[in-house]
Coordinates of C-alpha atoms in Angstrom, one line a residue:
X257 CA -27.8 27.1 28.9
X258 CA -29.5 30.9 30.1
X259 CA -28.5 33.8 28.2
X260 CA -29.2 37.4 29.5
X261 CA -29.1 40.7 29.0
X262 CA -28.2 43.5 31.6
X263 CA -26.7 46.6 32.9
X264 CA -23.5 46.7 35.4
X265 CA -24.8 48.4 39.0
X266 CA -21.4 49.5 40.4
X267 CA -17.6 49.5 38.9
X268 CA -16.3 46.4 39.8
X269 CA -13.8 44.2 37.9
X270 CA -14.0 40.6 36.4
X271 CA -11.0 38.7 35.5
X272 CA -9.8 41.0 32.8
X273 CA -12.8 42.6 32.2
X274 CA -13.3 46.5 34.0
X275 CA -16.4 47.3 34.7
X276 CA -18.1 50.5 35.2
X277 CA -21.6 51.1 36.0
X278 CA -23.6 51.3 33.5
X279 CA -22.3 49.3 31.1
X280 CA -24.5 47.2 28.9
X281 CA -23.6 43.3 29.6
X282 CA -24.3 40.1 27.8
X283 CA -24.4 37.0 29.7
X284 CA -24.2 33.4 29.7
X285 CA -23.8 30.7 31.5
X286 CA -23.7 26.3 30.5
X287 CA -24.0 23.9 33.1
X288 CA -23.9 20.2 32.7
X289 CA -24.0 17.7 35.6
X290 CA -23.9 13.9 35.7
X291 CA -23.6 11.5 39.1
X292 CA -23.4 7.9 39.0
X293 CA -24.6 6.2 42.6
X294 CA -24.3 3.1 44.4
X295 CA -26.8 2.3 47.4
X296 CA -27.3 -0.2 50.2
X297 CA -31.3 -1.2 51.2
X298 CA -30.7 -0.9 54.9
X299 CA -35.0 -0.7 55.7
X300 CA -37.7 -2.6 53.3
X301 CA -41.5 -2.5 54.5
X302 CA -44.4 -4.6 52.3
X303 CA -47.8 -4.5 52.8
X304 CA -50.9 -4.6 50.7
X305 CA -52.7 -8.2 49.0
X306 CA -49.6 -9.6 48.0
X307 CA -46.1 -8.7 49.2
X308 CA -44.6 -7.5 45.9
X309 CA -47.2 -5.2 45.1
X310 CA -46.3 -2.4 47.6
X311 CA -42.8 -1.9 49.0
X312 CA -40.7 1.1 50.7
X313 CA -37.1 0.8 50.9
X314 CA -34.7 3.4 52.8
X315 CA -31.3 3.2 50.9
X316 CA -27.6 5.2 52.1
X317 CA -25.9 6.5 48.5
X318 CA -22.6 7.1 47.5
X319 CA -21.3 8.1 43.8
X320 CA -19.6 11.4 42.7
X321 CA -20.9 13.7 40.7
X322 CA -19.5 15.6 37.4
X323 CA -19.9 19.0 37.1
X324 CA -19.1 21.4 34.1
X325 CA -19.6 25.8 34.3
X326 CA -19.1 28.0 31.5
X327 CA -19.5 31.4 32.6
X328 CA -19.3 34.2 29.9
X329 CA -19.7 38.2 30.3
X330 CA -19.1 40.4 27.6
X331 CA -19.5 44.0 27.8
X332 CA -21.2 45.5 24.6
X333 CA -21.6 48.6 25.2
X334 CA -17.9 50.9 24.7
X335 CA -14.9 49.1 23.6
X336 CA -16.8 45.5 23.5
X337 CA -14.6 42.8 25.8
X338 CA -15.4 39.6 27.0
X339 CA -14.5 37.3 30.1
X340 CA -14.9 33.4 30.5
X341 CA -14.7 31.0 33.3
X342 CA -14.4 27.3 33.2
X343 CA -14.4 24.6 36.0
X344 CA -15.4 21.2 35.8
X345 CA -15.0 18.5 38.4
X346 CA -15.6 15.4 40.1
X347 CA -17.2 15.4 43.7
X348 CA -17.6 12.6 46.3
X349 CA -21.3 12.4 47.1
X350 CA -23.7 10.7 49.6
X351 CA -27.2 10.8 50.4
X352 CA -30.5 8.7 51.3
X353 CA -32.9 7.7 49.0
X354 CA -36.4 6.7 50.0
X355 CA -38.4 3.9 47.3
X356 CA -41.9 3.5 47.4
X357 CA -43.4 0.6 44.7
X358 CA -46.9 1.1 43.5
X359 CA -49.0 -1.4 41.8
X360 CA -45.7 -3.7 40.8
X361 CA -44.9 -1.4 38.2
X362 CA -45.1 2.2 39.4
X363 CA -42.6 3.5 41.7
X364 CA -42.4 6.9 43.3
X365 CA -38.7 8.4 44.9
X366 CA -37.3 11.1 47.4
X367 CA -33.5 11.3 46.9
X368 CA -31.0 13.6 49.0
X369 CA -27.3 14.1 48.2
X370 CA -24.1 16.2 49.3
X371 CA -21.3 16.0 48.0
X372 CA -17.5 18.3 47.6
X373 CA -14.6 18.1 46.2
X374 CA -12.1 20.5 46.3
X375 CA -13.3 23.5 44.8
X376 CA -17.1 22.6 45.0
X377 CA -19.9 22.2 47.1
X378 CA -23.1 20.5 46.3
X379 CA -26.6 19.7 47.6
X380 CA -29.7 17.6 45.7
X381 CA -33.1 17.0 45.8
X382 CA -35.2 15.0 43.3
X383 CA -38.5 13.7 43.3
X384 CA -39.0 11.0 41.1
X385 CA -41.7 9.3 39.8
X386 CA -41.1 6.1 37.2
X387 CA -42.2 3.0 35.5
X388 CA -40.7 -0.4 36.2
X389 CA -41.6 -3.1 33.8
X390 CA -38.8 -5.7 35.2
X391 CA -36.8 -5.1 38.8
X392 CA -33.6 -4.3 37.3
X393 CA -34.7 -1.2 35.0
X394 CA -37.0 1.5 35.8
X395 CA -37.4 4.8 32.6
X396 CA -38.0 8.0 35.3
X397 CA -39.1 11.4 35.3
X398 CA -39.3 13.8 37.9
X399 CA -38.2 17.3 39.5
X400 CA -34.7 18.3 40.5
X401 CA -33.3 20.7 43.2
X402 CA -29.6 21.0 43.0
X403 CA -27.4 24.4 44.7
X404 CA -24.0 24.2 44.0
X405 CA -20.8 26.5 44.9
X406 CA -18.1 26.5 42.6
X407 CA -15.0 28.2 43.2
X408 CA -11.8 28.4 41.0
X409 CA -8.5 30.9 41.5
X410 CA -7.1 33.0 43.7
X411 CA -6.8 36.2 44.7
X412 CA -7.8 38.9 42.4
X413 CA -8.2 36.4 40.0
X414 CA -10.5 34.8 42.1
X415 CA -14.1 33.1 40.8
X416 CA -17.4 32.4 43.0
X417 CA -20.1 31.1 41.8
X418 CA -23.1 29.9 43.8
X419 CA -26.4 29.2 42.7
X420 CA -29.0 26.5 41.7
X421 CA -30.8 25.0 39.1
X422 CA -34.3 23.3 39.5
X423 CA -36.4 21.8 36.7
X424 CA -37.6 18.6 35.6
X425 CA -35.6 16.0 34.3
X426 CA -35.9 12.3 32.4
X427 CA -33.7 9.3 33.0
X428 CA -33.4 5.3 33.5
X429 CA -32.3 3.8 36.9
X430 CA -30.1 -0.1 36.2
X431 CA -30.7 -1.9 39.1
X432 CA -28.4 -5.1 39.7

């Protein structure tokens, strides 16, 4: 969730919300994104003292991926007056994910994903890093990359939204 403050630069119009500039706006936007994958090992390389201490694997994804926009702007300056936009969605993804173990326990990732459905566009990148106590579990932290473009309407009544949200994340990875 990001929550702004800021003034309109030309008259434009919104949904049902007139704009000229000037105005004092309000903004805010919540976005919420989950993907569930599936991937098949198609390259494993071991090497070090003994062969389960260092592997990389090359793996092909595919999954979908949820997403969920809330886009509010208010205008507060005037006669105050507010517009929201909703879309969520599921999207078809795929990608490649590249697995390197460390010291049995320790694994380090690169994954890439696109994915659309139809009225959104997406593109990922995550670096990983993680701890793997047993082979089917690993608890994982890392940095996210993910641009998205949303569209919903038509027309006049038409929404766009494009943009991208990076940061660091926390999750567990099943492995079966």
């Amino acid at each position: 969730s990001e929550t702004g403050a800021s003034q309109a630069l030309a008259t434009q119009q919104f949904g049902n919300l007139a704009l000229t500039a000037g105005d004092a706006l309000q903004t805010k936007i919540d976005y919420f994104t989950f993907h569930g994958l599936v991937g098949y090992t198609f390259y494993e390389s071991k090497f070090g003292a003994t062969s389960d201490e260092n592997t990389m694997r090359l793996s092909a994804l595919g999954g979908v991926r949820y997403n969920s926009i809330e886009f509010t702007v208010a205008r507060t300056s005037g006669a105050p007056i507010s517009q929201n936009f909703n879309q969520s969605g599921v999207e078809a993804i795929g990608g490649l994910r590249l697995d390197q173990r460390l010291l049995r326990v320790f694994n380090a990732q690169l994954e890439l994903t696109a994915g659309g459905g139809p009225s959104s566009a997406s593109g990922d990148i995550a670096v990983t890093f993680g701890y793997q106590p047993v082979s089917w579990f690993s608890a994982q932290f890392g940095y996210r990359l993910l641009v998205n473009t949303l569209t919903d309407g038509s027309g006049d009544a038409k929404f766009k939204f494009q943009g991208s949200f990076a940061g660091l994340f926390a999750g567990a990875s099943f492995k079966f």
